[in-house]
Short mmCIF file of C-alpha atoms and ligand atoms in Angstrom, two decimals:
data_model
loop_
_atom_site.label_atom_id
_atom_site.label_comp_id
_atom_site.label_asym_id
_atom_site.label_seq_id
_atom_site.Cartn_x
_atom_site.Cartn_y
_atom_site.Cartn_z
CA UNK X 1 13.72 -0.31 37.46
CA UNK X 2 15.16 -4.24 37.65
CA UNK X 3 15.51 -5.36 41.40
CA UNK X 4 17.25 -8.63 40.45
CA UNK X 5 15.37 -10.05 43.56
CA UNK X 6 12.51 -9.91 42.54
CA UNK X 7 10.88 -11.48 39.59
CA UNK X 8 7.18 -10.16 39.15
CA UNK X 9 6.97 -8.46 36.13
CA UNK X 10 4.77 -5.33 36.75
CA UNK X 11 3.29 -2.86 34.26
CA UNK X 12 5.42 -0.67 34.20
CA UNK X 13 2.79 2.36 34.83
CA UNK X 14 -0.28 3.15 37.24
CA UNK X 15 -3.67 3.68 35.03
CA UNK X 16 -4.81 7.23 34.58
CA UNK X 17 -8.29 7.62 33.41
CA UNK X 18 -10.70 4.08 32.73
CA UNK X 19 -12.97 2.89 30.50
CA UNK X 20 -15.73 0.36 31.37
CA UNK X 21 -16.36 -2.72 29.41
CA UNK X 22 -19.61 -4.63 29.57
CA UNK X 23 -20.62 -8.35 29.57
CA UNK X 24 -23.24 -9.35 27.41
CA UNK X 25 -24.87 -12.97 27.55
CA UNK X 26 -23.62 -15.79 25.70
CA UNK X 27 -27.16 -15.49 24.20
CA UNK X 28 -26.79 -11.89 22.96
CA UNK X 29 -23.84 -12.51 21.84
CA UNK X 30 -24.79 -15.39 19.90
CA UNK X 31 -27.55 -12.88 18.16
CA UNK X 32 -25.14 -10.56 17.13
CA UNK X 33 -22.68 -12.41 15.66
CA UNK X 34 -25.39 -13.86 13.40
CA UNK X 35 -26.38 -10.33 12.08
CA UNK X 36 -22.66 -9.43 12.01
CA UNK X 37 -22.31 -12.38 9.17
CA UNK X 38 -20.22 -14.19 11.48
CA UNK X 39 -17.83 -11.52 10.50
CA UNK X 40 -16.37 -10.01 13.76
CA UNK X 41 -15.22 -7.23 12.15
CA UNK X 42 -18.71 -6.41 11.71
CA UNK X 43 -19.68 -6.20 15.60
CA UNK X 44 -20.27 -3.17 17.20
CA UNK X 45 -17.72 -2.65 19.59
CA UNK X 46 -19.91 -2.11 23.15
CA UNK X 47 -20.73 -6.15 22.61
CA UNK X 48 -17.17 -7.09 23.20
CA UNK X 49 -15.67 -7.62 26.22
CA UNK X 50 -11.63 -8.09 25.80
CA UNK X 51 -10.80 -6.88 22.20
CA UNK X 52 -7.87 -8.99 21.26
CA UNK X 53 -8.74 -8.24 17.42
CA UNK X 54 -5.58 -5.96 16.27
CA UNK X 55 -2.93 -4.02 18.31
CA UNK X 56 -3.13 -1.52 15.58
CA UNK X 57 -4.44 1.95 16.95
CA UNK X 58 -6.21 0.33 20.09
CA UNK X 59 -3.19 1.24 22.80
CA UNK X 60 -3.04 3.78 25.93
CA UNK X 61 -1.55 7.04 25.01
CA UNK X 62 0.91 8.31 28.14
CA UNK X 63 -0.18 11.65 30.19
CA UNK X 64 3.22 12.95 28.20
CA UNK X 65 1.50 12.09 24.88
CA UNK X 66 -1.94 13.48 26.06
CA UNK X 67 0.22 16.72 26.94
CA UNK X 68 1.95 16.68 23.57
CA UNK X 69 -1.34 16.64 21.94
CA UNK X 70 -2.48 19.60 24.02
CA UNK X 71 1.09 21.17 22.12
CA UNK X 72 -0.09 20.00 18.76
CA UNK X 73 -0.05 22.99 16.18
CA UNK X 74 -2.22 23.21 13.40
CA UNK X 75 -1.00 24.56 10.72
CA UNK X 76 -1.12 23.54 7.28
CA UNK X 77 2.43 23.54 5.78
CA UNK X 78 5.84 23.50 8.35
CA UNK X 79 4.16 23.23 11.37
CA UNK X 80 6.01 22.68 14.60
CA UNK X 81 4.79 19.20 15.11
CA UNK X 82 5.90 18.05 12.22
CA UNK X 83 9.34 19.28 12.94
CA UNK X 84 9.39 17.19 16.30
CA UNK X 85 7.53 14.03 14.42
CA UNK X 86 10.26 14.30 11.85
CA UNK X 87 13.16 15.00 14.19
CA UNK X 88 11.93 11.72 16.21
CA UNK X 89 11.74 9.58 13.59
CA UNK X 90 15.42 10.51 12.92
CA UNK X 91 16.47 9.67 15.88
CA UNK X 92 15.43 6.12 15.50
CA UNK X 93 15.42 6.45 11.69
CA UNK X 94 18.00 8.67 9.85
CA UNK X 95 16.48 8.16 6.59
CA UNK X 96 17.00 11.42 4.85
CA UNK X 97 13.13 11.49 3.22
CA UNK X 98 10.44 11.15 5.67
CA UNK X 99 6.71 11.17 4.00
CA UNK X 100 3.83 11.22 7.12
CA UNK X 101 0.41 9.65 5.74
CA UNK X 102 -2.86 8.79 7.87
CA UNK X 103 -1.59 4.90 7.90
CA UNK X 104 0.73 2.11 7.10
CA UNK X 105 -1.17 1.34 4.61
CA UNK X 106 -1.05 4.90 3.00
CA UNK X 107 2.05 4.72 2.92
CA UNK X 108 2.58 1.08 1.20
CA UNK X 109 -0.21 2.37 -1.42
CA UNK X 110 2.16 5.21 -2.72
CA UNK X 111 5.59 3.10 -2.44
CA UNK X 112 3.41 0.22 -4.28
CA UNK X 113 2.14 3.21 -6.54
CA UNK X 114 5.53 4.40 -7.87
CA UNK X 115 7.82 0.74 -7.89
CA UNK X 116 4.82 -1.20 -8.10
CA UNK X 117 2.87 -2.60 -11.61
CA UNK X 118 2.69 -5.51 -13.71
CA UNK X 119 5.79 -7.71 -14.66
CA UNK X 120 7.42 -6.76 -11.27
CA UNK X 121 8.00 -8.97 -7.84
CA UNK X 122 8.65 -8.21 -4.42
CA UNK X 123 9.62 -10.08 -2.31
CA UNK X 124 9.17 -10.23 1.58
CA UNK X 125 9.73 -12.41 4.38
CA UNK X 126 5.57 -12.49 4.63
CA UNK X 127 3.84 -9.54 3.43
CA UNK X 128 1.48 -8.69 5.53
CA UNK X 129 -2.33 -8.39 4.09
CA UNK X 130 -2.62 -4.71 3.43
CA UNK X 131 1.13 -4.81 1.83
CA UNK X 132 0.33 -8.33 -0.82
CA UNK X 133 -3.00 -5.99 -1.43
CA UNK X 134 -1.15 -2.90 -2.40
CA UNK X 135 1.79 -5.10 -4.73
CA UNK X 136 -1.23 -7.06 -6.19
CA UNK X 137 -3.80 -3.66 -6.81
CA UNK X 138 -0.45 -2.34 -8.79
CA UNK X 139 -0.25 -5.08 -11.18
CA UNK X 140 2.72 -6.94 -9.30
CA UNK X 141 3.67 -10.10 -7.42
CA UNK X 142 4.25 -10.31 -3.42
CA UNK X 143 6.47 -13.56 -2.98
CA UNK X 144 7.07 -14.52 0.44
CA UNK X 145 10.44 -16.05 1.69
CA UNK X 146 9.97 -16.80 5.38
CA UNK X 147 12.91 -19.41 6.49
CA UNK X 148 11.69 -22.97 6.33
CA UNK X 149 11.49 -22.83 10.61
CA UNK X 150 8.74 -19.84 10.63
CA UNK X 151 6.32 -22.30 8.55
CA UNK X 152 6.04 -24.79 11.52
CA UNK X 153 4.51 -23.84 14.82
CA UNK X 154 6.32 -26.13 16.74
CA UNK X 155 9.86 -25.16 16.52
CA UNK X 156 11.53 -22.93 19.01
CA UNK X 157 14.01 -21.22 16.01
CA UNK X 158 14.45 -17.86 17.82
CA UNK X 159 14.49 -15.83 14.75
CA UNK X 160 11.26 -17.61 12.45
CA UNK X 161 10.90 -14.05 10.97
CA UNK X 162 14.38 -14.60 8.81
CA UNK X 163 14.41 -14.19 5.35
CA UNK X 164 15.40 -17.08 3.46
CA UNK X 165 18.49 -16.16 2.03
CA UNK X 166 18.87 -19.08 -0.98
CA UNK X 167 15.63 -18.50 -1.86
CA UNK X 168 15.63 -14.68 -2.37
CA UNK X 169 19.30 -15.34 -4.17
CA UNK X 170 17.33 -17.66 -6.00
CA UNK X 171 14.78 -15.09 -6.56
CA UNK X 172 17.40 -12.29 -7.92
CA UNK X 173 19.05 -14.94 -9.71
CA UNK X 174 16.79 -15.38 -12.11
CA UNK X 175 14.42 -12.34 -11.94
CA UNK X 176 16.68 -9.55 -10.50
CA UNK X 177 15.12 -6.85 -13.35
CA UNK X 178 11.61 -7.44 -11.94
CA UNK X 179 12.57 -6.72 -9.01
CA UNK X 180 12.04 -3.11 -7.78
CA UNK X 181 13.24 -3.50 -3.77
CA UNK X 182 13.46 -6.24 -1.11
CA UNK X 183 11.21 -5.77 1.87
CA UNK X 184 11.71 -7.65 5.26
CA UNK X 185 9.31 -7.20 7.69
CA UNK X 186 10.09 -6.62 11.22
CA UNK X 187 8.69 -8.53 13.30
CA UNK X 188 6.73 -11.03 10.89
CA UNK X 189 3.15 -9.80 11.76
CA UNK X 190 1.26 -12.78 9.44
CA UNK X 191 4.27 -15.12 10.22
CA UNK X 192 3.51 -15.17 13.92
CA UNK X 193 5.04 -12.04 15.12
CA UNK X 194 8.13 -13.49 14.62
CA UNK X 195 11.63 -11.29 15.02
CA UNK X 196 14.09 -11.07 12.09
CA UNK X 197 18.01 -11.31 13.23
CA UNK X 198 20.48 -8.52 12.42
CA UNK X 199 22.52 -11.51 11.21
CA UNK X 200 19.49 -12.45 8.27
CA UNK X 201 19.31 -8.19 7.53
CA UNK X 202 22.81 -8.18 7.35
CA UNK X 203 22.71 -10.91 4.29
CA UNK X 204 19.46 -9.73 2.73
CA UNK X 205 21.71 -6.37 2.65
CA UNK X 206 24.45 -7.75 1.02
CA UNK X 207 22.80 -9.59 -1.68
CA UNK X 208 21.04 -6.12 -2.22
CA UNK X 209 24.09 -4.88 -2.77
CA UNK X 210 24.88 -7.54 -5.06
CA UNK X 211 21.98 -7.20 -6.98
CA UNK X 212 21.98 -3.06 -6.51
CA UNK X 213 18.50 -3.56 -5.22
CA UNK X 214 16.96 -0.86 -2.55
CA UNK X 215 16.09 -2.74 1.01
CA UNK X 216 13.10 -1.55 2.77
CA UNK X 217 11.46 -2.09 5.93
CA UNK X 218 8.10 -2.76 7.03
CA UNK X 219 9.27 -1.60 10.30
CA UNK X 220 6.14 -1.65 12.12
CA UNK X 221 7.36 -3.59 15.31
CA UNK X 222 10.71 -2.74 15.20
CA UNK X 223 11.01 -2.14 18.86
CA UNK X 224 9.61 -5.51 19.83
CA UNK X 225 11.81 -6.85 17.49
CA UNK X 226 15.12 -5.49 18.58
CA UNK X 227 13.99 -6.43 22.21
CA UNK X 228 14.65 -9.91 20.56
CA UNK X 229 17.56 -9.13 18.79
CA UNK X 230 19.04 -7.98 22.68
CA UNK X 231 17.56 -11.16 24.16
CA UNK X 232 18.06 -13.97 21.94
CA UNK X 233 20.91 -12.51 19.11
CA UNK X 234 24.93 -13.41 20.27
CA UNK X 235 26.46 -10.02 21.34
CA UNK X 236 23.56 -8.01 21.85
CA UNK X 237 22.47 -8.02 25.64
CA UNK X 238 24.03 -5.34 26.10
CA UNK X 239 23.42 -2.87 23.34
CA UNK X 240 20.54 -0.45 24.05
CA UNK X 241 17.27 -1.39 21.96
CA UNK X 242 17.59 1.93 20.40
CA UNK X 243 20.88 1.76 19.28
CA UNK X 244 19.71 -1.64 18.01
CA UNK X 245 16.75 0.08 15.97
CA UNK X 246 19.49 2.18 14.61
CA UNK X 247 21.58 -0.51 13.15
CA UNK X 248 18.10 -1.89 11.66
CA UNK X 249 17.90 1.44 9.78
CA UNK X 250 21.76 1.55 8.51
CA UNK X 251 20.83 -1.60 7.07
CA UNK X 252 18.15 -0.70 5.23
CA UNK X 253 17.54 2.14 2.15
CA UNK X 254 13.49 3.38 3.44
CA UNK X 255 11.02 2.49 5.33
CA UNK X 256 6.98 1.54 5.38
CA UNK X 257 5.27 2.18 8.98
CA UNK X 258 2.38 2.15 10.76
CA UNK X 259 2.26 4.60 13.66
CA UNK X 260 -0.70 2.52 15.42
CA UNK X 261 2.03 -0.74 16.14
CA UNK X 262 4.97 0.17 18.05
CA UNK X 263 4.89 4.03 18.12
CA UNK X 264 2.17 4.00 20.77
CA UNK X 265 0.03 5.84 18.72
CA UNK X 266 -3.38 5.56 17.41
CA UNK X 267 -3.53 6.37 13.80
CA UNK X 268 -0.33 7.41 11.89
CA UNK X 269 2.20 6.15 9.62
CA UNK X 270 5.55 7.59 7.15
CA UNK X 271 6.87 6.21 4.42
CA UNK X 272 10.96 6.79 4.41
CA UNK X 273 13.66 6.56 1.93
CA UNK X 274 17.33 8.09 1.23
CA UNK X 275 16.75 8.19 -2.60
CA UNK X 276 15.74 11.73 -3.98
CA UNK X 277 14.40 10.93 -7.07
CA UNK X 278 11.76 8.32 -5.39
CA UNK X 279 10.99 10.57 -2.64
CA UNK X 280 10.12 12.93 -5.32
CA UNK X 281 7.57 10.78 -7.21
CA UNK X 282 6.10 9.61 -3.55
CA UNK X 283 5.98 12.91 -2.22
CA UNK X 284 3.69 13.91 -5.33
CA UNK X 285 1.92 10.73 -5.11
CA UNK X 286 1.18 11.65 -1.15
CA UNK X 287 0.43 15.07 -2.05
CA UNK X 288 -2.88 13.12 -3.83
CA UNK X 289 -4.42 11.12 -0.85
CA UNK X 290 -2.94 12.13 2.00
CA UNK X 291 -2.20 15.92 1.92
CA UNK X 292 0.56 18.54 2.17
CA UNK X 293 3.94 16.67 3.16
CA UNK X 294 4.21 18.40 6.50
CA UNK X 295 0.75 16.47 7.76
CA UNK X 296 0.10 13.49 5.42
CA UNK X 297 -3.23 13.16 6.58
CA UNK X 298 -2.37 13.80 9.95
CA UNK X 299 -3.71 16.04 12.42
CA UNK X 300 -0.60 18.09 14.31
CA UNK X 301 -1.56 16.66 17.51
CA UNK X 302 -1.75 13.10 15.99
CA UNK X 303 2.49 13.98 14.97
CA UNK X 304 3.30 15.05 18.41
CA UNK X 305 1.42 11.94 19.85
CA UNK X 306 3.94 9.81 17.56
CA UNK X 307 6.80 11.47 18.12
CA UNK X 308 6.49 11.14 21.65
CA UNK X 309 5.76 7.68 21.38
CA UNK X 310 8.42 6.44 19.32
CA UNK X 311 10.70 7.39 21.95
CA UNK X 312 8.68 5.66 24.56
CA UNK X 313 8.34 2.69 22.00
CA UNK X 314 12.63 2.16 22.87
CA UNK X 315 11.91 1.90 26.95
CA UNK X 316 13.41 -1.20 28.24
CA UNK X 317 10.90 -1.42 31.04
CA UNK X 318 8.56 -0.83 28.74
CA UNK X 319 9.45 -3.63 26.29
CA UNK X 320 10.47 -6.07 29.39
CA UNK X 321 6.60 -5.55 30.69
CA UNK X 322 5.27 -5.47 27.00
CA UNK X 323 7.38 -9.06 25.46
CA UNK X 324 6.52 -10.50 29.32
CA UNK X 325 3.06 -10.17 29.41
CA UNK X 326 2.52 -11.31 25.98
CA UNK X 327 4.37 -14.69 26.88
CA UNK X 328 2.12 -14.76 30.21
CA UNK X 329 -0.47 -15.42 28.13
CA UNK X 330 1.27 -18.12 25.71
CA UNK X 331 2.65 -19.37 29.04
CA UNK X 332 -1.24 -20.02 29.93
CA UNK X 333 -2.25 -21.12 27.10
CA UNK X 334 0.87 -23.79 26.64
CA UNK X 335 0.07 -25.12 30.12
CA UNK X 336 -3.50 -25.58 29.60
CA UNK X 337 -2.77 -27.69 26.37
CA UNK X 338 -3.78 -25.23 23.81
CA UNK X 339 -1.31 -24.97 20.59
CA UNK X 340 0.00 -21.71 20.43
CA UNK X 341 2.73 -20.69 18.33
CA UNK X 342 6.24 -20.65 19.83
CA UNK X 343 8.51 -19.39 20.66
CA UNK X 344 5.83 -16.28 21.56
CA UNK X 345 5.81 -13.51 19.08
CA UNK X 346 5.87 -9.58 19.92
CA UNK X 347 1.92 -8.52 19.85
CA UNK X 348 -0.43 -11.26 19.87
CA UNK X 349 -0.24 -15.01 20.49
CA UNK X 350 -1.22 -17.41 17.71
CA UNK X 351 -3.32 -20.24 18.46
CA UNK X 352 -3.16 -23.23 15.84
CA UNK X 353 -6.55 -23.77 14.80
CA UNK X 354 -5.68 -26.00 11.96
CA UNK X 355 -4.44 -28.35 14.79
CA UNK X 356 -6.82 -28.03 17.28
CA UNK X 357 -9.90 -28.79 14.90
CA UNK X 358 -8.50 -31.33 12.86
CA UNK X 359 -12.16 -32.25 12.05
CA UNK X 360 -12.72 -29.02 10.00
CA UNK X 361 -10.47 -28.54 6.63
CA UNK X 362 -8.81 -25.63 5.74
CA UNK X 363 -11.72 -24.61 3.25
CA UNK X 364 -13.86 -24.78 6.54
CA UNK X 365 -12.13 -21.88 7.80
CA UNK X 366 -10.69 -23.80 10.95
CA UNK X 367 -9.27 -20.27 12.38
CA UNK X 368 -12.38 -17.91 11.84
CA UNK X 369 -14.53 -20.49 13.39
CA UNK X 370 -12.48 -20.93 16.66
CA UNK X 371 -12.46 -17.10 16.18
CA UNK X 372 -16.10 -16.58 16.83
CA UNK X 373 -16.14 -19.52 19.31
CA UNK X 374 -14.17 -17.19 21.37
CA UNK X 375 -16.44 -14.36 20.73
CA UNK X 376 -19.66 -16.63 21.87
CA UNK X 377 -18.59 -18.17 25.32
CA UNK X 378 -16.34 -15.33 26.19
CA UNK X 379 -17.16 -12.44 24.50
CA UNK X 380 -13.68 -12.12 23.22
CA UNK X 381 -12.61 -11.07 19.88
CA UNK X 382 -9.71 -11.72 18.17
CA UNK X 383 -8.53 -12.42 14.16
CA UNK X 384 -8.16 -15.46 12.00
CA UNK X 385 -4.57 -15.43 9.92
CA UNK X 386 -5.67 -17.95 7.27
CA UNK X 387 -7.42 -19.52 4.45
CA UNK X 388 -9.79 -16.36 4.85
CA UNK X 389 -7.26 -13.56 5.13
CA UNK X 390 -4.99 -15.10 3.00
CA UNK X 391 -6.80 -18.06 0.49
CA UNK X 392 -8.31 -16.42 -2.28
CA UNK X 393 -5.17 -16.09 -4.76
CA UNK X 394 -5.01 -13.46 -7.61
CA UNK X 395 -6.37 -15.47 -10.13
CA UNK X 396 -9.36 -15.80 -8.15
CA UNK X 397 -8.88 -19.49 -6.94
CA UNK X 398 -9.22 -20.33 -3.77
CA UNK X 399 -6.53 -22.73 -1.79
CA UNK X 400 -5.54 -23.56 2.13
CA UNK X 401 -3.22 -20.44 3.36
CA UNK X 402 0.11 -21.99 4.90
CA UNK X 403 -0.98 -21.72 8.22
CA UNK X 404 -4.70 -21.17 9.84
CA UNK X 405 -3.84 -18.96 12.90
CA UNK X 406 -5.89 -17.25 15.44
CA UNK X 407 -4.62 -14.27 16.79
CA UNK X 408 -4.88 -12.55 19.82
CA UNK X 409 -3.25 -9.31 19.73
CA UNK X 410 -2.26 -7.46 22.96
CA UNK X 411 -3.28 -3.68 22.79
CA UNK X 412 -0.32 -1.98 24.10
CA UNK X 413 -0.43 -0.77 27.84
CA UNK X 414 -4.36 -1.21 27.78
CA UNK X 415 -5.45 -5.08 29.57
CA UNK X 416 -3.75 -5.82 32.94
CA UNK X 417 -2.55 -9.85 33.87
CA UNK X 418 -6.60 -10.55 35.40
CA UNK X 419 -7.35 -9.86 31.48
CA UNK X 420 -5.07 -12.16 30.57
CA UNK X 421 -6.58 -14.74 33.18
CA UNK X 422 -9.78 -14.52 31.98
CA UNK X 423 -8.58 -14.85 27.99
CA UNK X 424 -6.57 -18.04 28.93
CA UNK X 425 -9.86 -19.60 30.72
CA UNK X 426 -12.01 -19.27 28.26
CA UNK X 427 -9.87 -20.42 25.33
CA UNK X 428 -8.78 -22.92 27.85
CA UNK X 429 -12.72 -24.18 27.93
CA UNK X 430 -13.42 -23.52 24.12
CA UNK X 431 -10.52 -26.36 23.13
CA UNK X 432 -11.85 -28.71 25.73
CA UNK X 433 -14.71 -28.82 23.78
CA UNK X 434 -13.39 -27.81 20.35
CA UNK X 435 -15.01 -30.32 18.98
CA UNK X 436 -18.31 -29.31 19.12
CA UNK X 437 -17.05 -26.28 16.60
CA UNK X 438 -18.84 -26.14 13.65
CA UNK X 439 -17.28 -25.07 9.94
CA UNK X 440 -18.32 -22.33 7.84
CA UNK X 441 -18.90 -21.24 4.69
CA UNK X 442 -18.52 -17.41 3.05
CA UNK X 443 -21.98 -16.46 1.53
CA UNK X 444 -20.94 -13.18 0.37
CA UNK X 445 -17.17 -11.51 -0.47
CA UNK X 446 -15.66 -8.68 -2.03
CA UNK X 447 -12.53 -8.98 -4.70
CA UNK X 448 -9.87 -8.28 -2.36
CA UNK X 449 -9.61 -8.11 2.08
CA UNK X 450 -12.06 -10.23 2.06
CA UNK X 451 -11.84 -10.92 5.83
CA UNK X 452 -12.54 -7.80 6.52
CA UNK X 453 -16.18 -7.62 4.85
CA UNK X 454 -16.75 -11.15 4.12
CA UNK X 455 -20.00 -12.63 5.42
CA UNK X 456 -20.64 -16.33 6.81
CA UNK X 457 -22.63 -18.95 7.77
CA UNK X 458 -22.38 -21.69 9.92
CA UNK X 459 -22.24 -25.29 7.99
CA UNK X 460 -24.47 -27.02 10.40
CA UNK X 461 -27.35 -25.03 12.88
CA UNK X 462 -25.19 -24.52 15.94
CA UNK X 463 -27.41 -24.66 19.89
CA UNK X 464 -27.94 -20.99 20.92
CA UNK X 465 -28.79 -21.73 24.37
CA UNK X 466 -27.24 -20.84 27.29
C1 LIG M 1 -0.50 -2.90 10.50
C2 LIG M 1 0.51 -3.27 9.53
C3 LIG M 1 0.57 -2.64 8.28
C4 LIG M 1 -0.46 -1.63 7.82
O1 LIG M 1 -0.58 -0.54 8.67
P1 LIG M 1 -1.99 0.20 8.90
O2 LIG M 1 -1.64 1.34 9.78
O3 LIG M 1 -2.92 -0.78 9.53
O4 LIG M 1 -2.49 0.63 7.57
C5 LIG M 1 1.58 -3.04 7.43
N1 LIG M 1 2.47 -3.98 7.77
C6 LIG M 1 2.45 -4.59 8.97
C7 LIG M 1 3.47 -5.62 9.31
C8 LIG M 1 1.47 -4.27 9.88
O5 LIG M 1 1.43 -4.89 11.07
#
């Protein structure tokens, strides 16, 4: 599909069937997002415009998915589409155990369930939110040990999803019988989107070994990430990206995953593992919330959906369009002076709202309140990694996260580059006047997510006019 000649790089599909989105005033807008407790998780969804809040579930599907769907089979136990999910994810995948369930999440609750509980640590590169919830609802500890380089937005490391290998030897060292596994996610969702070298799995595998410690993914962008490992790792240009997945698997013992990330679909997940003995326990534990092993919670046509996706997931033209349109916008935002997070991630570009509001401290919530800046002028939505997702510790204090982020994540083959225009003018104009941003305060939270439910309220009375 690469004419070296040419350098545009196109989606690499024509769109099949639309949907309209509507503009709203500024004024509207401003309404709603004071009954949604300046929560925009709490907006209804016809009163966005560009939803940049999660690339989890909100894709296209391909006419071959919407034909596999048409294939799905329904029944209850051994259903055909479960032998196709299954035989795709072993393609990619060749973990002997494959569990479906509804979600990622469903997945890390019953792998959380069974290792999980007080006394025990796991460690991670970052865990992402729904992963620190699970080890923390079981009793035990999420440690993350991110490399030094994916703390600080500025430098250009190509791999700031590596783990840091002193510090997990460090780690093992002195705590290796609380330690049930080692998980490294791929790409670092809450670090950036950040890739993870073969090189760093290689030595997280080996001091597995030395430890006799199971590794396990959180593989949910593991295409995007070995679309780095081709571009930026020595040695790899010319190694398919699925043959790369594949030697991300070898390194690894089982798997966490979220179907609604890089498999193209839009719910889904499996949780998958070579050991028996834990496959056992999980599959009993699954057998619980999500249903009969052969569906997890899953729909037939939702399996053939996935399985067709994951194969689409590995498309080079595919992942050139998908990385390349995702740095468009960083590219944009760079130009126009905005601090983003480089080098780009995968999904979503991060915009450093703890540096562009340097009049608003971390316990003002510096990220969520650019977050519904965006929302007000421009009708676009998109998710604070912070001191909200990511500030209120386990023993119920409440400190600055690392990092306050904004994210926009990219829906997968769903906005087109005059999308991405409009995103990259309106941010452009919120910084220019960034600030006039006002901080904010949580009125109301639950124990745990508390981003996602979380109400606010603006510190000082902010203009609604036009
Ligand atoms: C989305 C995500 C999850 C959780 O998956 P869900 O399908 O949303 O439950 C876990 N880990 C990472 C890195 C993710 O991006």
């Amino acid at each position: 599909m690469r004419d070296s000649r040419f350098h545009t790089v196109i989606e690499p599909f024509r769109i099949h069937s639309i949907e309209p989105v509507r503009l709203i005033s500024r004024s509207e807008r401003q309404a709603r997002l004071d009954e949604a407790g300046w929560n925009l998780f709490a907006l209804h969804g016809d009163d966005v415009l560009i939803d940049l809040l999660t690339d989890s579930g909100t894709g296209a599907l391909s006419n071959e998915q919407w034909a596999a769907i048409q294939r799905g089979n329904e029944g209850y136990a051994g259903s055909p589409s479960w032998f196709r999910f299954r035989d795709a994810v072993h393609e990619l995948f060749p973990f002997k155990h494959v569990i479906p369930t509804h979600q990622g999440r469903a997945a890390e609750k019953i792998l959380f369930g069974v290792v999980g509980g007080s006394g025990k640590v796991i460690p991670n590169n970052t865990h992402f939110d729904t992963t620190r919830a699970h080890v923390e609802f079981s009793g035990a500890e999420g440690v993350d040990l991110v490399v030094p380089e994916g703390l600080d937005p500025r430098n250009r490391h190509p791999f700031k999803g590596n783990v840091d290998i002193p510090a997990l030897s460090r780690l093992l060292a002195s705590r290796a019988e609380d330690v049930p596994l080692v998980m490294v996610t791929i790409t670092n969702n809450s670090g950036g989107g950040q890739p993870v070298s073969l090189a760093n799995l290689r030595a997280v595998r080996e001091l597995c070994d030395e430890y006799d410690k199971p590794l396990f993914l959180d593989a949910c962008r593991f295409a995007e990430n070995a679309w780095f490992i081709k571009t930026r790792e020595p040695g790899y240009v010319n190694v398919a990206v699925a043959d790369i997945v594949r030697e991300m698997a070898a390194l690894a013992d089982g798997m966490t995953m979220s179907a609604k990330k890089d498999p193209l679909a839009n719910i889904g997940g499996w949780l998958a593992m070579n050991d028996d003995a834990l496959a056992s326990e999980c599959r009993n534990l699954a057998i619980l919330t999500e249903g009969f092993p052969t569906y997890g919670g899953l729909a037939g046509r939702d399996l053939d959906a996935i399985a067709v996706g994951l194969r689409e997931s590995v498309d080079e033209d595919y992942l050139r369009y998908r990385i390349a349109s995702t740095a468009y916008l960083g590219e944009g935002l760079e130009r126009a002076g905005v601090p983003v997070v480089v080098p780009f991630g995968g999904h979503a570009i991060f915009i450093d709202a703890r540096e562009l509001l340097p009049h608003l401290p971390a316990l003002q919530y510096p990220g969520h309140a650019l977050a519904c800046a965006l929302y007000v002028e421009g009708g676009i939505r998109s998710c604070e990694i912070g001191t909200v997702m990511f500030g209120m510790g386990a023993d119920g204090v409440e400190r600055p996260a690392p990092m306050d982020l904004v994210r926009l994540a990219i829906p997968r083959r769903t906005y087109t580059h005059n999308h991405l225009d409009y995103v990259i003018e309106v941010v452009t104009y919120v910084a220019r006047n960034s600030d006039q941003i006002a901080g904010l305060e949580i009125v109301e939270q639950p124990e745990r997510l508390r981003h996602f439910s979380a109400r606010f309220a603006p510190l000082r009375k902010v203009e609604t006019a036009a």
